[in-house]
Short mmCIF file of C-alpha atoms in Angstrom, two decimals:
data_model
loop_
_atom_site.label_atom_id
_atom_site.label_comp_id
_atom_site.label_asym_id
_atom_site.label_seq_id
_atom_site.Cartn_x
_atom_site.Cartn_y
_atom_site.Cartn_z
CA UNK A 278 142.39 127.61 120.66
CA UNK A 279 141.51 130.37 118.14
CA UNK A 280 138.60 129.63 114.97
CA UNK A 281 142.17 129.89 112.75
CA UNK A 282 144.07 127.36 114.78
CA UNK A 283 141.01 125.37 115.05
CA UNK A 284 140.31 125.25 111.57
CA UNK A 285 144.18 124.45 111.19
CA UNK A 286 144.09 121.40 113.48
CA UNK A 287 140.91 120.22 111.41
CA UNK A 288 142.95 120.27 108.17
CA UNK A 289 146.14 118.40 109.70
CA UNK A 290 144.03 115.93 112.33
CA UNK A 291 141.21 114.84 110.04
CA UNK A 292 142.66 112.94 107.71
CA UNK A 293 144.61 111.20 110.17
CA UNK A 294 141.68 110.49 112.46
CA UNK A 295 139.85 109.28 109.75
CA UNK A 296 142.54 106.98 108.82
CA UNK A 297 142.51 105.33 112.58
CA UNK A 298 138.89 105.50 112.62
CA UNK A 299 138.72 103.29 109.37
CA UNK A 300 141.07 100.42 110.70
CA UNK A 301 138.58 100.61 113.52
CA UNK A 302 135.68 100.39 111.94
CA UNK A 303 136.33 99.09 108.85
CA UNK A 304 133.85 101.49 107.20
CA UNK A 305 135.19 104.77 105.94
CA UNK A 306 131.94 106.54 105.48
CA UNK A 307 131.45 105.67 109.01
CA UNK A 308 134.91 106.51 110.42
CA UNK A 309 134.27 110.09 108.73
CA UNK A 310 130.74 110.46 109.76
CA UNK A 311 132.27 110.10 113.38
CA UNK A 312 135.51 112.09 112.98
CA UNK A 313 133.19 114.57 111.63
CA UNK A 314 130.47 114.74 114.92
CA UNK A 315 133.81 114.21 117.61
CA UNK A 316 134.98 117.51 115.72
CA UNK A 317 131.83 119.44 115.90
CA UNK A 318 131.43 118.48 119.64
CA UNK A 319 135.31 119.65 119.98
CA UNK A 320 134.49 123.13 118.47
CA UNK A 321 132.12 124.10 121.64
CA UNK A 322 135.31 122.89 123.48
CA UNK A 323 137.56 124.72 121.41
CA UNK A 324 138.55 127.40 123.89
CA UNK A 325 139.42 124.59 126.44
CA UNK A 326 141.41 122.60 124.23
CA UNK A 327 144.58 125.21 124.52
CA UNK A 328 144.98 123.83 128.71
CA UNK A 329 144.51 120.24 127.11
CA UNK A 330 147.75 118.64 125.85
CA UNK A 331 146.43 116.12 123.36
CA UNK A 332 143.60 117.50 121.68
CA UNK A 333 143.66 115.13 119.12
CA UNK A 334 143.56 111.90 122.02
CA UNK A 335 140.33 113.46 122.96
CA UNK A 336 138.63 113.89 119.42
CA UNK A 337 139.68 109.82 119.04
CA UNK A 338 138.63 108.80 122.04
CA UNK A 339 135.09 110.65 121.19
CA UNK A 340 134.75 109.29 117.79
CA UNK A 341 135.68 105.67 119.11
CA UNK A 342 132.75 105.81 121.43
CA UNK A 343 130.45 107.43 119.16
CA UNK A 344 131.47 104.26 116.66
CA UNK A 345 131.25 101.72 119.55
CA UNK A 346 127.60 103.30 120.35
CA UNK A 347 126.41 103.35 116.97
CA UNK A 348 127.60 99.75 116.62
CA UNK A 349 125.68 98.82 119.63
CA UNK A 350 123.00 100.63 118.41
CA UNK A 351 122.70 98.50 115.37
CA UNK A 352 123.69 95.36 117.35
CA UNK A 353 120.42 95.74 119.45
CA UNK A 354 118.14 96.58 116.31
CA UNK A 355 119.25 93.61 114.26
CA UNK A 356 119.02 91.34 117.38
CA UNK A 357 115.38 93.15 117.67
CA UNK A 358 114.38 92.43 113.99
CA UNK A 359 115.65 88.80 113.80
CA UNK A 360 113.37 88.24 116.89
CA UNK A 361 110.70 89.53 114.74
CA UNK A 362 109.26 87.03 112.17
CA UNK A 363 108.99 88.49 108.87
CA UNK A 364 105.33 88.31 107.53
CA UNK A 365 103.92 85.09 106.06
CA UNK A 366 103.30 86.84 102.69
CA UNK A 367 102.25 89.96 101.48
CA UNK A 368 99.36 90.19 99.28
CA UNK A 369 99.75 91.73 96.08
CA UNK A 370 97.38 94.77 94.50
CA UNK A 371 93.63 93.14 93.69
CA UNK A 372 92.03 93.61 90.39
CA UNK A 373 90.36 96.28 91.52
CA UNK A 374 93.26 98.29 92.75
CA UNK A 375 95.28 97.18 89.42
CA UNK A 376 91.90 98.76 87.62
CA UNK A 377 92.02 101.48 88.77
CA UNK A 378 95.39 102.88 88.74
CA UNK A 379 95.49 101.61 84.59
CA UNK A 380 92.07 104.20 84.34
CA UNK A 381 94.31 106.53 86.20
CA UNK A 382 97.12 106.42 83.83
CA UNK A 383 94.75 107.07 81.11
CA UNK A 384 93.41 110.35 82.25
CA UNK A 385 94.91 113.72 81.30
CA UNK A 386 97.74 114.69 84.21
CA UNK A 387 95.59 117.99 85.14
CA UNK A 388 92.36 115.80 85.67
CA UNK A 389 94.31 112.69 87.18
CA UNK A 390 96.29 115.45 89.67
CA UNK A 391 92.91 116.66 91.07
CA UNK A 392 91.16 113.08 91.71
CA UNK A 393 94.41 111.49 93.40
CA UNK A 394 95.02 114.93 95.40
CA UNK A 395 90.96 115.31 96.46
CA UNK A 396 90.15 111.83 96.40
CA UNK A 397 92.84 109.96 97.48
CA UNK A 398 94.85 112.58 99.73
CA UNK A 399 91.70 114.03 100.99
CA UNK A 400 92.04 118.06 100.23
CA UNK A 401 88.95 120.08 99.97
CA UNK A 402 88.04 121.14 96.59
CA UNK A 403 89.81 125.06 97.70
CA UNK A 404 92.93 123.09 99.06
CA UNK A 405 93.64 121.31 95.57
CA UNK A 406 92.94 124.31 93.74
CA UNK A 407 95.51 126.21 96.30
CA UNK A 408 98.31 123.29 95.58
CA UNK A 409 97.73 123.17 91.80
CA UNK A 410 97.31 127.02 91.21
CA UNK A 411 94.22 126.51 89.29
CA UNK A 412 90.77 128.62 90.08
CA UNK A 413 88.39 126.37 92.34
CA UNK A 414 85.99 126.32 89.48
CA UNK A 415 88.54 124.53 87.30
CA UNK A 416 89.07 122.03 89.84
CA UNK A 417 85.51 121.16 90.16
CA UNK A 418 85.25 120.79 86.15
CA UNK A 419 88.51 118.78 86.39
CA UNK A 420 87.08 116.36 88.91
CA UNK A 421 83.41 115.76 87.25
CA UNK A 422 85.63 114.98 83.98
CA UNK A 423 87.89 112.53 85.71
CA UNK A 424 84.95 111.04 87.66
CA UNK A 425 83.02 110.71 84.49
CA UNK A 426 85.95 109.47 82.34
CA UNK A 427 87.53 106.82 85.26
CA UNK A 428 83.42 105.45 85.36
CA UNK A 429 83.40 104.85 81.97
CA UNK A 430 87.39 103.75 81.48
CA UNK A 431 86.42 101.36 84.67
CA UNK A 432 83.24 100.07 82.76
CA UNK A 433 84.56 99.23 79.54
CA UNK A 434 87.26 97.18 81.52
CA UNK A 435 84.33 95.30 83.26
CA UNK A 436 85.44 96.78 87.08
CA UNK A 437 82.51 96.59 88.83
CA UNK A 438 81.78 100.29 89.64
CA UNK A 439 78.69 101.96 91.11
CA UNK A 440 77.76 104.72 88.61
CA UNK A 441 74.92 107.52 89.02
CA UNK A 442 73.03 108.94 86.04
CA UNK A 443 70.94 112.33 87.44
CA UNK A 444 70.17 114.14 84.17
CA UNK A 445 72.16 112.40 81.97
CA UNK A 446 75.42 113.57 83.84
CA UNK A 447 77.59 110.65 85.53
CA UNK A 448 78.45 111.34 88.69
#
């Protein structure tokens, strides 16, 4: 089977396939996600498909058991996740946490971008200032003014925070 009479067959067989594929499933999104992959594997098999009569038996029976396997597939995880006991609870954010991201908010997007990327995603001073586009010395001014700012926002809300005066500077 020629590209052209390949491409032919997909327009007249697909929507038909589909169609059985749905009553089988009873999901169409499905029944076209495995019409679709039973076609793709058919198009290395393309050439072969001229000395096979039915053609279109073969792309069913392909996307039946790809539907069957997927179904199995999900069988076995929700048989696997009601084994496993949901947790007893899950804690909510402490005050701390809850501080913390409000003095976040508060900061100025440039200053806030370089403590969460630095401080909580753990890039070097050189790797934030690569990711934001901004000179390494700007970064560094950006993070002593969100440092400084985040102490004091965290202070006036009563958070207890550890804060270091050298020279008047808060560090």
């Amino acid at each position: 089977m020629t590209e052209d009479e390949f491409d032919a067959f997909y327009a007249a067989a697909f929507p038909r396939l589909t169609g059985q594929l749905y009553a089988f499933t009873g999901d169409h999104g499905e029944a076209q996600d495995v019409v679709q992959e039973a076609f793709v594997r058919a198009w290395d098999r393309r050439k072969q498909f001229l000395a096979d009569s039915a053609p279109e038996a073969w792309i069913r029976t392909v996307a039946m058991r790809l539907a069957v396997s997927r179904w199995r597939r999900a069988k076995r995880w929700l048989e696997l996740v009601r084994r496993t006991p949901p947790p007893d609870s899950t804690p909510g954010p402490g005050p701390e946490h809850t501080a913390l991201v409000a003095a976040l908010r508060e900061l100025p997007e440039a200053q806030r971008m370089a403590i969460v990327l630095h401080h909580l995603c753990d890039l070097t001073v050189q790797q934030v200032a690569s990711e934001t586009g901004a000179p390494v010395g700007t970064v560094k001014a950006r993070l002593a003014r969100g440092r400084a700012a985040l102490a004091e926002r965290l202070a006036e809300d009563g958070a207890d925070v550890p804060v270091r005066k050298e020279s008047g500077r808060v560090r």
